[in-house]
Short mmCIF file of C-alpha atoms in Angstrom, two decimals:
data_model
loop_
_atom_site.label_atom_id
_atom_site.label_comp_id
_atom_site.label_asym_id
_atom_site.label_seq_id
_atom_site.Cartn_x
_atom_site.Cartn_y
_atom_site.Cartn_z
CA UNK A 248 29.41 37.82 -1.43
CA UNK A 249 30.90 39.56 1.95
CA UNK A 250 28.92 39.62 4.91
CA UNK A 251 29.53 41.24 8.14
CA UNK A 252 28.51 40.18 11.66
CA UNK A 253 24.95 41.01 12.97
CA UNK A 254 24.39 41.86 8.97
CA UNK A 255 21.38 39.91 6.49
CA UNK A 256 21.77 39.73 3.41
CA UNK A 257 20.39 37.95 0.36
CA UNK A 258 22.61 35.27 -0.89
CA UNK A 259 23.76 34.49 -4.62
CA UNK A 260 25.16 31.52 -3.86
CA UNK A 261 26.27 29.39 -0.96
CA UNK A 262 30.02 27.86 -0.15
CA UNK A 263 29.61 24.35 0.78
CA UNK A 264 32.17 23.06 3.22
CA UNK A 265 32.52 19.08 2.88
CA UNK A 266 33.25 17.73 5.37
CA UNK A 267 33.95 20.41 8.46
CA UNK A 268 37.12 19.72 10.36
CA UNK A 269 38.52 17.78 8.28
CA UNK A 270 39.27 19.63 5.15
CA UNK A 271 42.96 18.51 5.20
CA UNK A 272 42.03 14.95 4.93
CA UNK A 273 39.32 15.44 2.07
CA UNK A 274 41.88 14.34 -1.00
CA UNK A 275 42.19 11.07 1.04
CA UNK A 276 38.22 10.45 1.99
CA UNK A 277 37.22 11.10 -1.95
CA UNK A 278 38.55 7.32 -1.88
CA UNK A 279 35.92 5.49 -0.49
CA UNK A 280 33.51 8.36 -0.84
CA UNK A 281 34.58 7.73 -4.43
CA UNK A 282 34.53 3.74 -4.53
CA UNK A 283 31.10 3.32 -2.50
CA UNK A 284 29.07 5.90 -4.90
CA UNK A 285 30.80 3.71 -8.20
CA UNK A 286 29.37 1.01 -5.93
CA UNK A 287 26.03 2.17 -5.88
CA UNK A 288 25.69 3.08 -9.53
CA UNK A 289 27.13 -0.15 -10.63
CA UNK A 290 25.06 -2.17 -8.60
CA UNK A 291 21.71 -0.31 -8.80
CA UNK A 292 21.85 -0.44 -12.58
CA UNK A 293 22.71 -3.68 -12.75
CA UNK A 294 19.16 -4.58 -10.78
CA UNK A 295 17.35 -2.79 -13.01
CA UNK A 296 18.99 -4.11 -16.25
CA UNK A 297 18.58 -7.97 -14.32
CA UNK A 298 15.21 -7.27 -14.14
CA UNK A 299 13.94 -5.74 -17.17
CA UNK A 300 15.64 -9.33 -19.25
CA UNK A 301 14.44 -11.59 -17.33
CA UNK A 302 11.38 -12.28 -17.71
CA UNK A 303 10.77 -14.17 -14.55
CA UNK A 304 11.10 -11.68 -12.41
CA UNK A 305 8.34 -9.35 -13.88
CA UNK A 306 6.34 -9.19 -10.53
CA UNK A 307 5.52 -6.81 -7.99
CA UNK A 308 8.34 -6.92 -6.16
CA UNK A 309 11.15 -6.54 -8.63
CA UNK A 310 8.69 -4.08 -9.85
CA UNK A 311 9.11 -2.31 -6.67
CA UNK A 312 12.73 -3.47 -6.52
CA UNK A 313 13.24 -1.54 -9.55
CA UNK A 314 12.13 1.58 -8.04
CA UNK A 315 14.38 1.16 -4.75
CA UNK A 316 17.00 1.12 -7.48
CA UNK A 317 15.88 4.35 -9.33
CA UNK A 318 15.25 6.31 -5.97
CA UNK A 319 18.63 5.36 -4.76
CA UNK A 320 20.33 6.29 -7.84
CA UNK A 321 18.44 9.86 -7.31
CA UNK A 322 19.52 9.72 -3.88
CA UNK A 323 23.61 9.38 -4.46
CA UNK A 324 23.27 11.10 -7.62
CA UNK A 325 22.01 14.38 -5.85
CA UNK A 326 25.16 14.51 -3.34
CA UNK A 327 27.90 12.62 -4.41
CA UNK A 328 29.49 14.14 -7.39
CA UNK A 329 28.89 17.74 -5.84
CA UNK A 330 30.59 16.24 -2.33
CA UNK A 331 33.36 14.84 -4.82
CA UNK A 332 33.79 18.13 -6.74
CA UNK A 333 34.45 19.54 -2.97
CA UNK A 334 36.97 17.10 -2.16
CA UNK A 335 39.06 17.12 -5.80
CA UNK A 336 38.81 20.51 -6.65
CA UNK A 337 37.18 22.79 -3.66
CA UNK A 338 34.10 23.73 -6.00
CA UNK A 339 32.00 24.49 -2.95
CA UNK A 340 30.28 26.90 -4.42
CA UNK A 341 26.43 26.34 -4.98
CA UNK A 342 23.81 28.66 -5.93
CA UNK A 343 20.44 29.59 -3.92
CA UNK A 344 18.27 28.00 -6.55
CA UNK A 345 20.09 25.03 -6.86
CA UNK A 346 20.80 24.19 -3.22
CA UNK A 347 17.05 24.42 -2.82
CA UNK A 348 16.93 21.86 -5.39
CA UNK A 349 19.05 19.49 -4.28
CA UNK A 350 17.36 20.02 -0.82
CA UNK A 351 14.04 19.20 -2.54
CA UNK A 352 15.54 16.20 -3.91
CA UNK A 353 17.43 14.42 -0.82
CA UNK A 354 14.06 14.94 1.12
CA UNK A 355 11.40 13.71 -1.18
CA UNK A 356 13.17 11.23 -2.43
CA UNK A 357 14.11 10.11 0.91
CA UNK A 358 10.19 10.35 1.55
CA UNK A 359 9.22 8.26 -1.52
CA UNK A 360 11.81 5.46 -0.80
CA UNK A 361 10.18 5.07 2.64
CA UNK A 362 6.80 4.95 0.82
CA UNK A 363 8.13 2.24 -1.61
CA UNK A 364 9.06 0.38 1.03
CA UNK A 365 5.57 0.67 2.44
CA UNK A 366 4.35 -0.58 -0.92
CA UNK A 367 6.61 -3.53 -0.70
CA UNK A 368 5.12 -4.44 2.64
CA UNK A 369 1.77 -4.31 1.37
CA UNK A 370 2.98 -6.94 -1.20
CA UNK A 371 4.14 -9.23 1.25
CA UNK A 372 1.33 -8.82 3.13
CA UNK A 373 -1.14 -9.84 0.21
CA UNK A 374 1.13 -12.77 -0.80
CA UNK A 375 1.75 -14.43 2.50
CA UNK A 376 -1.41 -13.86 3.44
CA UNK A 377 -4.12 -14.46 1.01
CA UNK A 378 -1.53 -16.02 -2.09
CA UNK A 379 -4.24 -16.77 -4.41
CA UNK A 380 -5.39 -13.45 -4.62
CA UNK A 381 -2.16 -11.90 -5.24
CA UNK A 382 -1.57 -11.70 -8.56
CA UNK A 383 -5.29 -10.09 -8.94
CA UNK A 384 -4.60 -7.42 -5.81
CA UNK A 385 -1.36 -6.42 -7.15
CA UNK A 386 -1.84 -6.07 -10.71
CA UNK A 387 0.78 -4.06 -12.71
CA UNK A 388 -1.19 -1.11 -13.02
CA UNK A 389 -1.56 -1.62 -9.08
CA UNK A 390 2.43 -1.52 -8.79
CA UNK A 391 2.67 1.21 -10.91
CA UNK A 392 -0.05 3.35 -9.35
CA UNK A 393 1.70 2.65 -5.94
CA UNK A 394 4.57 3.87 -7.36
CA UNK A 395 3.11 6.89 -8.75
CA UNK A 396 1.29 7.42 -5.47
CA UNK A 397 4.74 7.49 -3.06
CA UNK A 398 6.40 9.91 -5.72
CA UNK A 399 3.17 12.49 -5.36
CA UNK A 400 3.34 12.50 -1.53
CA UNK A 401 7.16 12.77 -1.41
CA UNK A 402 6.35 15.82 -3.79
CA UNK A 403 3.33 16.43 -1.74
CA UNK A 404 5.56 16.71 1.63
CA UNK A 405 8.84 17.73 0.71
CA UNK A 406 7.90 20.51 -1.85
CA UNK A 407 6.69 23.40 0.58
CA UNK A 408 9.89 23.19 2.36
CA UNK A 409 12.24 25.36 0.11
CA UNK A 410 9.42 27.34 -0.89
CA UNK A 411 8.67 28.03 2.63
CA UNK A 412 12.72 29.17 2.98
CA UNK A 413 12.49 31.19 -0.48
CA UNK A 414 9.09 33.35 0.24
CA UNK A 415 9.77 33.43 4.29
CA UNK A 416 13.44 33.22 4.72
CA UNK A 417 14.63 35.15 2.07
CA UNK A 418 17.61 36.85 4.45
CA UNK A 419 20.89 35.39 5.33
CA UNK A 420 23.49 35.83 8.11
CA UNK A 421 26.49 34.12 6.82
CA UNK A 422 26.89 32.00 3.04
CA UNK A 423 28.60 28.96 4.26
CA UNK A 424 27.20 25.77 5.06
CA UNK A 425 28.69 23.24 7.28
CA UNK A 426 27.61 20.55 5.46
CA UNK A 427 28.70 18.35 2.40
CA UNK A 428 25.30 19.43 1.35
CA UNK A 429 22.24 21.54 1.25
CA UNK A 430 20.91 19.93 4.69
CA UNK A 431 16.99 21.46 5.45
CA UNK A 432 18.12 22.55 9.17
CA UNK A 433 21.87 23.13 7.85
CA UNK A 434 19.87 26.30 5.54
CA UNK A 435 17.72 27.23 7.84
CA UNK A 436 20.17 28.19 10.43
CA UNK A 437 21.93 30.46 8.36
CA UNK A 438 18.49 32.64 7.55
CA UNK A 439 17.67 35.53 9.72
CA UNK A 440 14.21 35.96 11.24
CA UNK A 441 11.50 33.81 12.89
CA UNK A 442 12.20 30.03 11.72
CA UNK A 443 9.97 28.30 13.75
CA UNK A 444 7.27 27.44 11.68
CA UNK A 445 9.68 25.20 9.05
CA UNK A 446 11.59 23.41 12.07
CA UNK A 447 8.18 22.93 12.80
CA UNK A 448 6.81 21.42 9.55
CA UNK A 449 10.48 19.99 9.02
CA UNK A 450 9.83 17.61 12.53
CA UNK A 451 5.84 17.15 11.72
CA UNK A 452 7.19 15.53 8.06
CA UNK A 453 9.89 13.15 9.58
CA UNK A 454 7.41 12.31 11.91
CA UNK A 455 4.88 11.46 9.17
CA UNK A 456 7.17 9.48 7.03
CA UNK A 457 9.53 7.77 9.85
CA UNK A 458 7.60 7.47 12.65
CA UNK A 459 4.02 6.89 10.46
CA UNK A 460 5.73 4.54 8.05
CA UNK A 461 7.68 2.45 10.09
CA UNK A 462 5.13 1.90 12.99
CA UNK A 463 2.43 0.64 9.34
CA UNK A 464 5.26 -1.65 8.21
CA UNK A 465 5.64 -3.26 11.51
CA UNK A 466 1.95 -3.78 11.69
CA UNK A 467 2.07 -5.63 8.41
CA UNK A 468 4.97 -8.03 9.88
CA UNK A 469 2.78 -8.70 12.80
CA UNK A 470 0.36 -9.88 10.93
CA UNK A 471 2.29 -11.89 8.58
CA UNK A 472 4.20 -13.51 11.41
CA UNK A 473 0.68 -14.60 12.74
CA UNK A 474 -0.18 -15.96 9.27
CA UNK A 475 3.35 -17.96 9.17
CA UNK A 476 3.03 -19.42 12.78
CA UNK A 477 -0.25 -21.28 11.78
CA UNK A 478 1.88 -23.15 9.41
CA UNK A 479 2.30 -26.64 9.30
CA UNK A 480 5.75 -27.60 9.17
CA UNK A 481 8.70 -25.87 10.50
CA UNK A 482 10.28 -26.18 7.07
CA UNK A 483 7.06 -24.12 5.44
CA UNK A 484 7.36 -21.50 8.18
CA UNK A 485 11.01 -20.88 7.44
CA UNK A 486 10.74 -20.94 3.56
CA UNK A 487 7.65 -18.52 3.79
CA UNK A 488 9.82 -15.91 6.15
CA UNK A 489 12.45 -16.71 3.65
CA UNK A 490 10.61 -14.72 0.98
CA UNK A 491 10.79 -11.34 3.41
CA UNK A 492 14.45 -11.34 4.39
CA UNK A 493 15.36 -9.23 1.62
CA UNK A 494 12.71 -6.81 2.34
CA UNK A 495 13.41 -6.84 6.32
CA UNK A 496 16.80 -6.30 5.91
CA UNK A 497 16.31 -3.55 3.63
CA UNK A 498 14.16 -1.62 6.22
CA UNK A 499 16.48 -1.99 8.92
CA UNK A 500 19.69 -0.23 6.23
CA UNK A 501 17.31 2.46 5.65
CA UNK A 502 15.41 3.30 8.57
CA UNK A 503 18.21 2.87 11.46
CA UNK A 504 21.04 5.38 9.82
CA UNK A 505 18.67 8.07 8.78
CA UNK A 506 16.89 7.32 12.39
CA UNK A 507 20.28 7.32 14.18
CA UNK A 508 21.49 10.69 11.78
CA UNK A 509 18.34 12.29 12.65
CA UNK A 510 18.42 11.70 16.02
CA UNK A 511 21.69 12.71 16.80
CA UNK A 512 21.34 16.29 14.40
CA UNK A 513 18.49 17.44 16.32
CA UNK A 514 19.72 16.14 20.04
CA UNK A 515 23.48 15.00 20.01
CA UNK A 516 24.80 18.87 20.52
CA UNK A 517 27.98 16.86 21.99
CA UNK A 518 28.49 15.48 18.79
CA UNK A 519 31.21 16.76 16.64
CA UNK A 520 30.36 18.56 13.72
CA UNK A 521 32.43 16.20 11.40
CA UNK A 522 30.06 13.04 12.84
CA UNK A 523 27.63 14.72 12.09
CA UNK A 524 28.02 15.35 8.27
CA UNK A 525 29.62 11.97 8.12
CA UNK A 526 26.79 10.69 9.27
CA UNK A 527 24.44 12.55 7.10
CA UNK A 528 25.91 11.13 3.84
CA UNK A 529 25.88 7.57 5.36
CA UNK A 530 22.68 7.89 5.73
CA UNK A 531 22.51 8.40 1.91
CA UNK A 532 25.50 5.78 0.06
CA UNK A 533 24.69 3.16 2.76
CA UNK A 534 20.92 1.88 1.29
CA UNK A 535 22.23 2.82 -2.55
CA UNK A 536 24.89 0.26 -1.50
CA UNK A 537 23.98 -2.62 0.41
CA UNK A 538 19.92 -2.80 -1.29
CA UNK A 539 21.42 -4.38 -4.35
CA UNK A 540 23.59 -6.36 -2.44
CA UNK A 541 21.28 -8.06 -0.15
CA UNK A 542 18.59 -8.31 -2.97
CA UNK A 543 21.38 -10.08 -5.26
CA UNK A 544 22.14 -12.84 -2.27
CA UNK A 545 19.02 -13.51 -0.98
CA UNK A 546 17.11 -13.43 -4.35
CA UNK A 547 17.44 -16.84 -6.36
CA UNK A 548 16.48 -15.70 -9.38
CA UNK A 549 18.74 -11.87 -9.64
CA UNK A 550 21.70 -14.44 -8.54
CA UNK A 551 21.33 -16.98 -11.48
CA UNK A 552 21.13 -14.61 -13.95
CA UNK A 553 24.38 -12.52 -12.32
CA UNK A 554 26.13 -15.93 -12.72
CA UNK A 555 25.51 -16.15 -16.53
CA UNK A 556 26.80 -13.30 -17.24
CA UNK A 557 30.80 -13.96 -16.88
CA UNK A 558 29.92 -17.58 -18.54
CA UNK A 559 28.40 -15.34 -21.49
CA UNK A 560 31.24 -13.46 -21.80
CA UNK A 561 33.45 -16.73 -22.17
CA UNK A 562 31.25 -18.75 -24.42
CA UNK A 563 31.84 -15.61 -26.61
CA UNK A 564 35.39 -15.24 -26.20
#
């Protein structure tokens, strides 16, 4: 659809540019664009296939493990192969319904993994803490309710934001989005009239699930650390502590890019455009990534049963 200058209109569909200012070097970043997504599917199945054979490692935290592993599959899955499809072939094209959709999807599940990860706090908390109890606090209708809960209030949060750009926003000024993808402040700056009230509820829901989360998970680590200290033996500490590494480092993949991406979207005006967008898909390949990673090294049990499998496959051969 044409528009003119100074001219709304109501959109059809939307042109998605990639990456912006570097559209001559797209054929050559659908590489590792490419090879990190493969990355992420490969490894975040292979977690959840791990954990649903062994046996072993049917507790609450490969339960919740398993769900990091869904939510990041969502996560890639809702950008990547469109962002490919830009870089291969220049199908930028996206329709208002469905760039709404994918909207709703980057944000709540964004919002639910930072609510799993609250969830997997809680379980530390309850098995550093009082151990004996654990297995009776965190039951597996427990996990699964958790589970359950963070997908509601990601749903809960994140689902009046296109609704709020479809009934109040309905007007356009221009179809094409400098983005890789259908970004909540990316749409909204293309819609004509008053959009104050959903940058608004846009910064009162990062604040809730960033700011909120984070600041509970740290309490949590305080008082584990206080409940490690009063250990005996140096060697006790440092095996106890060893049980959250997984999780801590986890935190820190997710929270500081999207932090940093946020940050810098909302304040770095200095920034270049094609940081920016860069950025903003780090912020979603980087967790689907490195979680399966850092949960295959540090986990004893996920490692072992990697291992077996290229013996397997020679026994049978």
């Amino acid at each position: 659809m044409l528009t003119f200058h100074n001219v709304c209109s109501v959109p059809i569909s939307f042109r998605l540019t990639g990456i912006p200012g570097l559209e001559s070097l797209q054929i050559w970043l659908s590489i590792p664009f490419g090879s990190m997504y493969l990355v992420a599917v490969v490894g975040n199945v292979t977690i959840l296939a791990v954990v649903r054979v062994e046996r072993s490692l049917h507790q609450p935290m490969y339960f919740f493990l398993c769900m990091l592993a869904a939510v990041d599959l969502v996560l890639s899955t809702s950008t990547m192969p469109k962002l490919l499809g830009i870089f291969w072939f220049g199908a930028g094209d996206i329709g208002l319904d469905a760039c709404l959709g994918q909207m709703f999807l980057i944000h709540c599940f964004a919002t639910v993994e930072s609510g799993i990860f609250l969830a997997m706090a809680f379980d530390r908390y309850v098995a550093i803490c009082n151990p004996l109890r654990h297995r009776m606090v965190l039951t597996h209708t427990v996990v699964g309710r958790l589970g359950l809960a963070s997908l509601l209030r990601g749903i809960l949060y994140i689902g009046p934001l296109p609704l709020m750009i479809r009934l109040r926003l309905p007007l356009y000024k221009a179809h094409v989005i400098s983005h890789s993808y259908c970004e909540h402040m990316a749409v909204v700056a293309l819609t004509c009239g008053d959009n104050r009230v959903n940058n608004v509820y846009g910064l009162s829901i990062g604040f809730l699930v960033l700011i909120l989360d984070s600041v509970a998970i740290a309490a949590s680590y305080v008082i584990i650390f206080r409940a490690v200290m009063v250990l005996a033996t140096p060697e006790a500490r440092l095996k106890t502590l060893g049980t959250c590494t997984s999780h801590i480092c986890a935190i820190l993949i997710f929270y500081v890019p999207i932090a940093v991406s946020s940050l810098i979207h909302r304040f770095g005006h200095y920034v270049p455009l094609p940081v920016h967008t860069l950025l903003a898909n780090f912020y979603l390949l980087i967790p689907p990534i490195l979680n399966p990673i850092v949960y295959a090294v540090r986990t004893k049990q996920i490692r072992e049963r990697l291992l077996q499998i290229p013996r397997i496959k020679t026994k049978i051969r």
